[in-house]
Coordinates of C-alpha atoms and ligand atoms in Angstrom, one line a residue:
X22 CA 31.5 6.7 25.1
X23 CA 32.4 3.4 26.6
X24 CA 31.3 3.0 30.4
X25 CA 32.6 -0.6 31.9
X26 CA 32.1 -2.0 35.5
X27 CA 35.3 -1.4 37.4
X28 CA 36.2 -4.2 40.0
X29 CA 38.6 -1.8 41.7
X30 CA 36.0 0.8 42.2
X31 CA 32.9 -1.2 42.0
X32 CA 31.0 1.0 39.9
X33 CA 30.4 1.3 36.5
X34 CA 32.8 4.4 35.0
X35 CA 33.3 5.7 31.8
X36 CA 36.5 4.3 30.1
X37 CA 39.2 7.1 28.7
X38 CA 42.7 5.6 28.1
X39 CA 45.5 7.2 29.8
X40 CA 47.5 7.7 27.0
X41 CA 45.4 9.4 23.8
X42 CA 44.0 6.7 21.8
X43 CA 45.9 3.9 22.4
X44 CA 45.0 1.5 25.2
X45 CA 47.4 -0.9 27.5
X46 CA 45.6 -3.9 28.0
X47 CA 46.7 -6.9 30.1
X48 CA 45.1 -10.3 30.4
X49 CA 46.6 -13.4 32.4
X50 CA 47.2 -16.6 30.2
X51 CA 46.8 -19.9 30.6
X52 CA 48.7 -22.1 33.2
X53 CA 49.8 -24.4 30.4
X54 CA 49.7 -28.0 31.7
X55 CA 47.3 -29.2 30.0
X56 CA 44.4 -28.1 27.5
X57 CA 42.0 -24.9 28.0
X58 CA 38.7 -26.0 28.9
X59 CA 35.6 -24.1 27.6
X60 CA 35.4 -22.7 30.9
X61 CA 38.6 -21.0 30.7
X62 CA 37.2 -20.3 27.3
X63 CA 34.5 -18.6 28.0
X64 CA 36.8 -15.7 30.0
X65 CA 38.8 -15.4 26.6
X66 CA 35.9 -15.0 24.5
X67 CA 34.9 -12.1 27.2
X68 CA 38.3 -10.5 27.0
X69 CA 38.4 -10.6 23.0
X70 CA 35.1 -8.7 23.1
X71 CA 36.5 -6.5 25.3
X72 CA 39.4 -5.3 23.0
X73 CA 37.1 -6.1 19.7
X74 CA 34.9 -3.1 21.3
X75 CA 37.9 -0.9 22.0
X76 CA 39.2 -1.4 18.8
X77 CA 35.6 -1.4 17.1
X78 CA 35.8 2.6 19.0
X79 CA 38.6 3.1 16.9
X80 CA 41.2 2.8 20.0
X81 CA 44.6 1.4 19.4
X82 CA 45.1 -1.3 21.4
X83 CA 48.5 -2.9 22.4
X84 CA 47.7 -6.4 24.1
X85 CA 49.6 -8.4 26.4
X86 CA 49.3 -12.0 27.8
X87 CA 51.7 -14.2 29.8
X88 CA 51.7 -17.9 29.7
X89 CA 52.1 -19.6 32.9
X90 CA 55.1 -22.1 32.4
X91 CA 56.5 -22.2 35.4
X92 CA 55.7 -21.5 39.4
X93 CA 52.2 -22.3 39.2
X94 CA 51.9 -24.8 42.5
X95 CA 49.2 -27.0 43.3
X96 CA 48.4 -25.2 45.9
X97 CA 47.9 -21.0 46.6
X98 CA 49.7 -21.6 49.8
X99 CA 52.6 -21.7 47.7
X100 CA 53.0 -25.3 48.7
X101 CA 52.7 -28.5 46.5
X102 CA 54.3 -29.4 43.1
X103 CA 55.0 -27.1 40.3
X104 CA 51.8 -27.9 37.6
X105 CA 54.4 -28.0 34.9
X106 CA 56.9 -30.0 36.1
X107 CA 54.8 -32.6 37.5
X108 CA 53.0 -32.7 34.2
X109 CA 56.2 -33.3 32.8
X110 CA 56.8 -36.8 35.2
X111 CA 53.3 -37.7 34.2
X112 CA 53.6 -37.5 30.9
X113 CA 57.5 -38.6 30.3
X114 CA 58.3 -35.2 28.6
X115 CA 60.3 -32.2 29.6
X116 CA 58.9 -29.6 31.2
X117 CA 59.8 -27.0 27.9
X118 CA 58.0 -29.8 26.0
X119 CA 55.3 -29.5 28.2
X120 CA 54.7 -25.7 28.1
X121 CA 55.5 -25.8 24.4
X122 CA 52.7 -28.4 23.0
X123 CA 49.9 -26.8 25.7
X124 CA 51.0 -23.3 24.3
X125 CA 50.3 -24.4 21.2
X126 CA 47.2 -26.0 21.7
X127 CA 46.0 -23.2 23.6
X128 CA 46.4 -20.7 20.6
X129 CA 44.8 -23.2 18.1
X130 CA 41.5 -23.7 19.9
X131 CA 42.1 -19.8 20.7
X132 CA 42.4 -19.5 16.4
X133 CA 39.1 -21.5 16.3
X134 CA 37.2 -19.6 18.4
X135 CA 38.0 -16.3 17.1
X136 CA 39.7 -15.5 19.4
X137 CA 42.2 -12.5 18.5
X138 CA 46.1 -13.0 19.3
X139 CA 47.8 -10.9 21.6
X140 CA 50.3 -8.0 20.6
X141 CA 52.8 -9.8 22.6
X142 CA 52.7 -13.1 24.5
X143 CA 55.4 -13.7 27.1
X144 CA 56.5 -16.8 28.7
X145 CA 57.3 -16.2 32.5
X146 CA 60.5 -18.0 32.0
X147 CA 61.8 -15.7 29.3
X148 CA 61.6 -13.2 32.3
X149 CA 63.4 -14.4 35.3
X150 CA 65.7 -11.8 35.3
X151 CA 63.4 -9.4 35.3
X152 CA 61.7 -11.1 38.4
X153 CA 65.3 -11.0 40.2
X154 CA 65.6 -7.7 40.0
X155 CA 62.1 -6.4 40.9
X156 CA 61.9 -8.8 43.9
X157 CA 65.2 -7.1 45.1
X158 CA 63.7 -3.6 44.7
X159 CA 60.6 -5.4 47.0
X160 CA 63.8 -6.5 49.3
X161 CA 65.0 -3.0 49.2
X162 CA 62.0 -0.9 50.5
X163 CA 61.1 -3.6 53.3
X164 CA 58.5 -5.7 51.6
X165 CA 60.1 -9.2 52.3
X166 CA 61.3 -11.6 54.4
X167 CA 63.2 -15.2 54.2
X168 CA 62.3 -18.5 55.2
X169 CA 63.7 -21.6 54.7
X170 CA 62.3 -22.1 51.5
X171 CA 61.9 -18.8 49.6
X172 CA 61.3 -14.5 49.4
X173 CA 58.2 -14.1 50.7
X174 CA 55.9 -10.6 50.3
X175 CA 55.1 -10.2 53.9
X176 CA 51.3 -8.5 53.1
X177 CA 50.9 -6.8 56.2
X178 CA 53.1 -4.1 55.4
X179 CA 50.9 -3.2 52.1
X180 CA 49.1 -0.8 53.4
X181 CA 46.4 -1.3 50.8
X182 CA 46.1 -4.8 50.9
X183 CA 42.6 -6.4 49.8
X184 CA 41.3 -3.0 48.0
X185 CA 40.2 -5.1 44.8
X186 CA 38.6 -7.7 47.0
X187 CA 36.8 -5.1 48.7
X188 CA 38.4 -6.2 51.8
X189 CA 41.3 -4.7 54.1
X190 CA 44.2 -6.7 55.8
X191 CA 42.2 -8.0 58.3
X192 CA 39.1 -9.3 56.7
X193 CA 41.2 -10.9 54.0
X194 CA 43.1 -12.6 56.3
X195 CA 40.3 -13.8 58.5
X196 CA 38.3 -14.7 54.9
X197 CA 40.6 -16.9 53.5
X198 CA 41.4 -18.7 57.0
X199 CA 37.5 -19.6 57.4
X200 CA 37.1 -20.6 53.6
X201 CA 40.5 -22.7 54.0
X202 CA 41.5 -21.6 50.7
X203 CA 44.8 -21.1 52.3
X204 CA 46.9 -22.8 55.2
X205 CA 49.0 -21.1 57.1
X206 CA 52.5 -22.8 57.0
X207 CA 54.6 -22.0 59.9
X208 CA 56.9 -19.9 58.3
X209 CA 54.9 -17.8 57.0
X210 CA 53.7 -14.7 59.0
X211 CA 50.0 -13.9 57.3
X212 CA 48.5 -16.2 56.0
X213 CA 47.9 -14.1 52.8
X214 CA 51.6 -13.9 52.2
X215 CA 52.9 -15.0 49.3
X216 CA 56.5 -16.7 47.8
X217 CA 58.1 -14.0 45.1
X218 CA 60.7 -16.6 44.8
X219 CA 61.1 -20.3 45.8
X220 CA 64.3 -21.9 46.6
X221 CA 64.6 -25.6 44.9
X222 CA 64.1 -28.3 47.4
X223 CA 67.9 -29.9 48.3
X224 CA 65.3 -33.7 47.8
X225 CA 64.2 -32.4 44.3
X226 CA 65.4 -32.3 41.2
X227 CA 63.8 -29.3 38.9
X228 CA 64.0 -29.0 35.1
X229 CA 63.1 -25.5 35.3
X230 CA 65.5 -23.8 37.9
X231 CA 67.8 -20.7 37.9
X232 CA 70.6 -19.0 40.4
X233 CA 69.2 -15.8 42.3
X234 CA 71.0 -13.8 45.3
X235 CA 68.8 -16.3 47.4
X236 CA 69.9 -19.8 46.2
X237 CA 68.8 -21.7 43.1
X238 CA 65.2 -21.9 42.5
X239 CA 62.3 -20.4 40.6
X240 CA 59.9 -17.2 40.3
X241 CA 56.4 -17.4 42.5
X242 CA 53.3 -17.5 40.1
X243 CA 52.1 -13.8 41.1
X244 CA 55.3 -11.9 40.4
X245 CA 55.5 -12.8 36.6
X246 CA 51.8 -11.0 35.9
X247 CA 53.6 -7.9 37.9
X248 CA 56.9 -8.4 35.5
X249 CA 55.3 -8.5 32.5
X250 CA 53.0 -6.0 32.8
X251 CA 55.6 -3.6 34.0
X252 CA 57.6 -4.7 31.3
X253 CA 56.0 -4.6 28.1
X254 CA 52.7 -1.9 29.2
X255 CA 54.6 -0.2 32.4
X256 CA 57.9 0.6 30.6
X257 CA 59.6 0.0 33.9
X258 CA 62.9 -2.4 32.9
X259 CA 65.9 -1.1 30.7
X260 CA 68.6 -4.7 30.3
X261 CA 66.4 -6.8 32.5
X262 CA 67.0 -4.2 35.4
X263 CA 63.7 -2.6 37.0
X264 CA 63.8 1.1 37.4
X265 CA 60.4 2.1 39.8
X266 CA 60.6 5.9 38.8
X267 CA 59.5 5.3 34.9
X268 CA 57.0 2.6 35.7
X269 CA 53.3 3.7 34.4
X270 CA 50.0 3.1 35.2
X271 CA 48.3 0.1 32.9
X272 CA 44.8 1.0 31.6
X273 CA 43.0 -2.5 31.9
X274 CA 43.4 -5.8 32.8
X275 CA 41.2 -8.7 33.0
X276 CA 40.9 -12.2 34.3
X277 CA 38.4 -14.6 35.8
X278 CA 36.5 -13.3 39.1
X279 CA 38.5 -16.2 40.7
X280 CA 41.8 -14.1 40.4
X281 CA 40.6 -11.1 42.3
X282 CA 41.0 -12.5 46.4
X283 CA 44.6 -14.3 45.3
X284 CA 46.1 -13.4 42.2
X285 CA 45.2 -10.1 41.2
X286 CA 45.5 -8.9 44.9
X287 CA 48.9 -9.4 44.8
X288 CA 49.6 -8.5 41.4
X289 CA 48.7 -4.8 43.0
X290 CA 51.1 -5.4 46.5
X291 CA 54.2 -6.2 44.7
X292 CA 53.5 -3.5 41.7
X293 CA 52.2 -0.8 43.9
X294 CA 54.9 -1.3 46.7
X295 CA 57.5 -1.0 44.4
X296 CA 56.9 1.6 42.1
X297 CA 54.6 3.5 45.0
X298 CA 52.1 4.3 41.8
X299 CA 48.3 3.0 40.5
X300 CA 49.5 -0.4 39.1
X301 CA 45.7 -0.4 36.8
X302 CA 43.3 2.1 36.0
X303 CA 40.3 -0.4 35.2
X304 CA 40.4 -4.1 37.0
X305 CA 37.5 -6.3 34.7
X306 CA 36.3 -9.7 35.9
X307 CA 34.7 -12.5 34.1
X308 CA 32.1 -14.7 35.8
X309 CA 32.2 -18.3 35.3
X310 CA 30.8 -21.0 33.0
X311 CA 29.3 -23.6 35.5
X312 CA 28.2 -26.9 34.8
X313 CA 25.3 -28.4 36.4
X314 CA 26.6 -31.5 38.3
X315 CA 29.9 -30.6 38.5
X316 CA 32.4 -28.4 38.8
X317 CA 35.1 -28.3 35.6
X318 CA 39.0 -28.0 36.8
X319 CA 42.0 -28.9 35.1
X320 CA 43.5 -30.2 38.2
X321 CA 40.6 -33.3 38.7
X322 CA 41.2 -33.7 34.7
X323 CA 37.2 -33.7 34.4
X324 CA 37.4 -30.9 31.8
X325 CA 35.4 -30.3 28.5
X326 CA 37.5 -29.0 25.7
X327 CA 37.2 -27.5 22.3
X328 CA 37.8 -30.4 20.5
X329 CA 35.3 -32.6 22.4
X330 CA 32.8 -29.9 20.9
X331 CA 34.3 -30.2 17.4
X332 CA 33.9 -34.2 18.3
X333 CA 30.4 -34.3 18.6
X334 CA 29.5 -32.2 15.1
X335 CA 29.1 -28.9 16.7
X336 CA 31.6 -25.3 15.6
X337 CA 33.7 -23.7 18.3
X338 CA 32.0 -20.9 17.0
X339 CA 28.6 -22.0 17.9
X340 CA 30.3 -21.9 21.5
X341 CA 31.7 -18.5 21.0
X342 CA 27.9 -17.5 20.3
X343 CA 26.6 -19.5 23.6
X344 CA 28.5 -17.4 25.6
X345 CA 26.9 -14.2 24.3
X346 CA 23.6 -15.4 25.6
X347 CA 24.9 -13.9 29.2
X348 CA 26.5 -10.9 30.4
X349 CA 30.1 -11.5 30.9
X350 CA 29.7 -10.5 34.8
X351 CA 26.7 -13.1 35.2
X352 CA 27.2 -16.9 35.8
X353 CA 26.5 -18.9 32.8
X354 CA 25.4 -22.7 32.6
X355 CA 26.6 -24.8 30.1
X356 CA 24.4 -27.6 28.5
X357 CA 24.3 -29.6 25.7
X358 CA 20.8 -28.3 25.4
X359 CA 22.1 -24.7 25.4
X360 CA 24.9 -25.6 22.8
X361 CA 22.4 -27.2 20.4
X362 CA 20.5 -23.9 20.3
X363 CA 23.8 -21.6 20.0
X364 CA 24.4 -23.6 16.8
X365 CA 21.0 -23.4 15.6
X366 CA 21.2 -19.8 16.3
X367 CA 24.4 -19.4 14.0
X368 CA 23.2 -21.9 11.3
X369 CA 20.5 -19.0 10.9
X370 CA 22.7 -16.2 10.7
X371 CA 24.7 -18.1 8.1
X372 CA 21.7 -19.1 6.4
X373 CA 20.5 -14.8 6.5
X374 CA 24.1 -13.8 5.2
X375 CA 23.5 -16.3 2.5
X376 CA 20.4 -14.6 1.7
X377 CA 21.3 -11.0 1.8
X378 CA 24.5 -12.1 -0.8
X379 CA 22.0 -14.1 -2.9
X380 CA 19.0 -11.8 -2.7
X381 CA 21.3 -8.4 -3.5
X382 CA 23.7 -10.5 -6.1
X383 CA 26.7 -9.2 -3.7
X384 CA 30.1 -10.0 -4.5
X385 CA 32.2 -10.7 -1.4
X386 CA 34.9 -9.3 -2.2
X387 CA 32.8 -5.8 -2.2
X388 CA 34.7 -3.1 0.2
X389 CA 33.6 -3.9 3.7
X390 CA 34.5 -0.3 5.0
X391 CA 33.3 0.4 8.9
X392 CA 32.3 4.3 8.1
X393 CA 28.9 3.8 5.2
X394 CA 26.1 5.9 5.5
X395 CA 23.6 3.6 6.5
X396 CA 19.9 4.0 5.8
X397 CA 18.0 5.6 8.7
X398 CA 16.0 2.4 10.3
X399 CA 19.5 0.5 9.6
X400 CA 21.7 3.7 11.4
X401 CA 18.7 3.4 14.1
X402 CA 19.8 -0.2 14.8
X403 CA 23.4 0.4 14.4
X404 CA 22.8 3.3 17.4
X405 CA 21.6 1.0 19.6
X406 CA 24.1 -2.0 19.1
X407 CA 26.8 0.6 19.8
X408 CA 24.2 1.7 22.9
X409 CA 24.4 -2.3 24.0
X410 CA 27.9 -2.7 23.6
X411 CA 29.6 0.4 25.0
X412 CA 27.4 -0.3 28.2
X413 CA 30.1 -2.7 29.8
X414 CA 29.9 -5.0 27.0
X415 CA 26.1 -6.0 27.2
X416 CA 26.2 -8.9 24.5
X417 CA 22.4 -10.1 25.4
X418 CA 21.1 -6.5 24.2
X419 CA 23.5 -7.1 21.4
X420 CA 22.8 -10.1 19.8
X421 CA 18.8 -8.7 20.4
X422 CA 19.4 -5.9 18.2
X423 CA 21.0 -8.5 15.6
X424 CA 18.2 -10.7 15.6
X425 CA 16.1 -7.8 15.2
X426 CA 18.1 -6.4 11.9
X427 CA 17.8 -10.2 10.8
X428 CA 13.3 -10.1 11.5
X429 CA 13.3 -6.5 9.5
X430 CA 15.5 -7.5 6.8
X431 CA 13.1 -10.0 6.1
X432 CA 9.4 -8.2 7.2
X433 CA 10.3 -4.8 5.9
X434 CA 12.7 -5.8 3.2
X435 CA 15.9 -4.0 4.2
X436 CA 18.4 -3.4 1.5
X437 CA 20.5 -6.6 1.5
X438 CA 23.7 -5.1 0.7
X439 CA 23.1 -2.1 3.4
X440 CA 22.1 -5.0 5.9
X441 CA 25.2 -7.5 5.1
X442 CA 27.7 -4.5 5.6
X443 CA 25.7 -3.8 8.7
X444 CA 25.9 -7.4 9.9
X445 CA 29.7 -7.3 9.2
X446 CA 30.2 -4.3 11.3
X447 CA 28.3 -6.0 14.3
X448 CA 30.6 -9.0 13.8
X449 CA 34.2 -7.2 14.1
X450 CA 32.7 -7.6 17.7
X451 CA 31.1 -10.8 17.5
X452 CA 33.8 -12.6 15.7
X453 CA 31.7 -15.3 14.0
X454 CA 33.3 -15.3 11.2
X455 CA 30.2 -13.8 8.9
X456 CA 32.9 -12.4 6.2
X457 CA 34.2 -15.5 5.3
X458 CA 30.7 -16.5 4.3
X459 CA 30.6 -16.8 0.4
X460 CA 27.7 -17.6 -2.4
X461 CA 29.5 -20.6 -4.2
X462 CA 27.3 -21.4 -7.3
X463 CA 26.6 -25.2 -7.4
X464 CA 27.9 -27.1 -10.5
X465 CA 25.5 -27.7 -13.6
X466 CA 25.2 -31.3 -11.7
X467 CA 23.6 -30.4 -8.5
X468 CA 21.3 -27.8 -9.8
X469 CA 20.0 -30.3 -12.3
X470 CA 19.7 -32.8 -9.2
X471 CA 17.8 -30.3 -7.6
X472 CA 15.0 -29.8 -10.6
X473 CA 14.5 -33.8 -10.8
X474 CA 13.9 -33.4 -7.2
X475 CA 11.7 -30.6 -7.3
X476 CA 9.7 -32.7 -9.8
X477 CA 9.9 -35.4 -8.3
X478 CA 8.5 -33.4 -4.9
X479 CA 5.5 -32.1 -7.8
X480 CA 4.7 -35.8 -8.2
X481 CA 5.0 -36.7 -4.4
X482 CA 7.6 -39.6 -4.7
X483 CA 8.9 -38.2 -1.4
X484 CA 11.0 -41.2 -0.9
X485 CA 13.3 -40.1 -4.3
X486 CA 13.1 -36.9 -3.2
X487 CA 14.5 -36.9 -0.4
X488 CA 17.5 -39.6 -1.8
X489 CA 18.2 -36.7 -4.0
X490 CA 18.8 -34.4 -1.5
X491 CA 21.1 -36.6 0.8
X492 CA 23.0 -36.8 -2.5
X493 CA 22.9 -32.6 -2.9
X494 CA 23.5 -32.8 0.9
X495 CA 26.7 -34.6 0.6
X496 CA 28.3 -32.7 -1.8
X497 CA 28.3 -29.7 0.9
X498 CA 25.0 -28.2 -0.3
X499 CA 21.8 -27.6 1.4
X500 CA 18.1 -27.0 0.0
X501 CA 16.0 -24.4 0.6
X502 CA 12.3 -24.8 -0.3
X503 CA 10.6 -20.7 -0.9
X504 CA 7.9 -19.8 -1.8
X505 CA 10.1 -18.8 -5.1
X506 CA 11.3 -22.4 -5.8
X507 CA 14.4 -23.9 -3.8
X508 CA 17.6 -22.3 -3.2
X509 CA 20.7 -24.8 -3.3
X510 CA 22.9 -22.7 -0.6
X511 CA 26.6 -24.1 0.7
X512 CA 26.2 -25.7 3.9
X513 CA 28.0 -24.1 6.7
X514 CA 31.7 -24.9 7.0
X515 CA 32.5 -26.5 10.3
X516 CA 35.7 -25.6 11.5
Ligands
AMP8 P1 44.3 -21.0 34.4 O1 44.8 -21.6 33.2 O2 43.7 -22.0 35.4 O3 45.3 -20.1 35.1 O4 43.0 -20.1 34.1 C1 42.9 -19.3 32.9 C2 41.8 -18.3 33.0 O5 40.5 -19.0 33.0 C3 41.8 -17.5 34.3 O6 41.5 -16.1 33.9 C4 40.6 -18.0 35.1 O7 40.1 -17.1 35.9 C5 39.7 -18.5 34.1 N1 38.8 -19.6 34.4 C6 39.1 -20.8 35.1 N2 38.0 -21.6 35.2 C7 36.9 -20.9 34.6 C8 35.5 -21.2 34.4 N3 34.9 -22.3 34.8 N4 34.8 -20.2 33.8 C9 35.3 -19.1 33.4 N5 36.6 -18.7 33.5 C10 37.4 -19.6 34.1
ZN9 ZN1 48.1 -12.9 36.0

């Protein structure tokens, strides 16, 4: 039994899907005008544990992202420049070039993190017909009205606007007025209203501009997360045309918290006014990574990235494991501090993986099947991982009752191949990457490198010694001094 905290509800409830044992699962993708930053990161590590612990329940689960690539303005008040296309001045490339090199670069830093792809990834421009003919059906019931430069959703007439803020009309309305998130622009009746399509400024040109029964112009950022869900999750299009009555409700989707007041709010008004059904079952929100004196954004450009990571000798993995440290709903401060112990931490699993293939002569390419009978301390301990996990994704508790298999595999001398299948099953949620881990055996060389050193060690010429080792060292081997004589072990592959 899975139980996860629902935003919508604001209560923890236990997760069935709607459909048998496959699960809808939508999560919004990056606006891609420049790189990912760890922050955005660390809500796509959260959403990849997410559907590793649905799948890990034995759920089928069919995935769906979108990738921002166009209509994302500078501004929520649907005012300001297009992210992409300015990028694109900036930068003196297209604004397809644009959204296809940050595409890409999103899914490789996704790749080195772990991070598992998406059933199906859709662009928003490879939808605008789609978004035509859902705004119309919006333009049909009464949901819109025109100004001078686009389709607006006129929010009043939702009547239940602001439910996943926990908010109605009013106090949404008055909130985002005294935060100033949001100005109201003359035109515009509430000020949480919002464009469903913009008409192309007559003193612009646009790269990424189509004809629509309202003029030439381009899809607002919020209806393409209600297009694509209803698309390729709600069943709701047949030829690009939207038909309300087979539209069906979606069982999760997740996001950063930042989403819910804006974003998400109107993902439900335009889905739920037009097909008058639940748009999603379960809402999920990831908190954010913070940063101490300052605040990360990929608008100021003051962003910390995968690669800087990689830069400075550390794994995008050893991020991936910093992240666990915090429940997902929970702010989490980044440090370098922080990031030095994450790796430490993983160096150690590696290093205990190591020793349960080394200590119980296991062959990696052993079956790693999900359903052996475990040992009952190592079935106790598998209990309550499942226990940590399936309680809205608690990956503190977890990676406590990992470090606790790792203290009684050594103390009370667990069976190593048990404990290594064990600690592979934990890690189809983790995702660190513990099945790559192999025993290479070091050439005739090294190991004799390593008896002159132990000798030398025996006469204490620590000064040789230790040259020997930096040699052993650079070869991609590291030395382990036991109590049984030293272990030469493969040094952990950075990726
Ligand atoms: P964007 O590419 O700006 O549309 O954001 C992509 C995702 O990252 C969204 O789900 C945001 O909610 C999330 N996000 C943005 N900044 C952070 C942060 N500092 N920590 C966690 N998630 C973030
Ligand atoms: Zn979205």
């Amino acid at each position: 039994m899975i139980s996860f905290y629902n935003s919508l509800t604001k209560k923890k409830e236990t997760f069935n899907p709607l459909n048998g044992k496959e699960v809808s699962f939508y999560t919004c993708g990056p606006t891609v005008y420049s790189y990912a930053h760890i922050g955005n990161f660390r809500t796509y590590i959260f959403e990849d544990i997410l559907k590793r612990t649905l799948l890990f329940q034995g759920y089928k689960v069919n995935h769906v992202m979108n990738i921002t690539d166009v209509g994302h303005l500078t501004s929520d008040a649907d005012t300001g420049e297009d992210k992409i296309e300015k990028a694109a001045q900036t930068q003196k490339k297209s604004a397809f070039e644009i959204a296809e090199f940050y595409t890409k670069a999103f899914f490789d830093d996704c790749q080195k993190l772990n991070i598992l792809p998406p059933n199906t990834v859709a662009p928003a421009t490879r939808l605008i017909k789609e978004a035509i003919s859902l705004i119309q059906a919006l333009e049909k019931k009464g949901f819109t009205y025109k100004t001078s430069d686009g389709i607006y959703f006129d929010t009043s007439k939702f009547k239940d606007y602001g439910k996943l803020a926990g908010m109605n009309f009013e106090t949404l309305n008055q909130t985002l007025k005294a935060g100033a998130r949001i100005e109201l622009s003359p035109e515009k009746k509430n000020i949480t209203d919002f464009s469903l399509w913009k008409l192309s400024s007559p003193n612009e040109k646009r790269q990424m501009e189509w004809p629509s029964p309202w003029g030439i112009g381009f899809p607002g950022w919020h209806i393409e997360c209600a297009v694509i869900n209803l698309k390729y999750l709600g069943q709701a299009f047949e030829n690009e045309k939207f038909f309300p009555e087979k539209a069906q409700t979606i069982d999760i989707h997740a996001g950063g918290s930042d989403l819910i007041p804006i974003h998400h709010t109107n993902e439900i008004a335009q889905v739920e006014a037009a097909t008058g059904k639940k748009f999603v079952n379960f809402w999920l929100h990831g908190e954010f990574l913070i940063l101490k004196d300052f605040k990360m954004s990929k608008s100021k450009g003051n962003m910390i990235l995968i690669d800087d990571l990689k830069k400075q000798g550390f794994s995008p993995l050893a991020f991936r494991y910093l992240t666990f440290n915090a429940h997902y709903r929970k702010p989490l401060e980044f440090s370098l501090e922080a990031l030095k112990n994450a790796q430490e931490s993983l160096n150690n699993i590696y290093d205990f993986i190591l020793d349960c293939l080394n200590d119980g002569k296991i062959e990696t390419s052993i079956k790693k099947e999900t359903d052996v009978k475990f040992s009952l301390p190592l079935q106790k301990i598998k209990e309550d991982f499942e226990k940590a996990i399936y309680d809205d994704l608690n990956t503190p508790q977890a990676l406590a009752v990992f470090w606790k298999l790792i203290k009684d595999y050594y103390q009370k001398e667990f069976n190593p191949k048990e404990t290594y299948l064990l600690a592979l099953l934990f890690d189809k949620i983790f995702g660190l990457g513990l099945d790559k881990i192999k025993l290479i055996t070091p050439s005739k060389e090294i190991q004799l490198l390593s008896k002159k050193r132990e000798q030398l060690r025996k006469e204490e010429k620590w000064e040789e010694a230790d040259k020997i080792r930096k040699e052993i060292e650079d070869q991609g081997f590291f030395l382990k001094d036991t109590k049984n004589g030293t272990l030469i072990k493969p040094k952990l592959n950075i990726n």
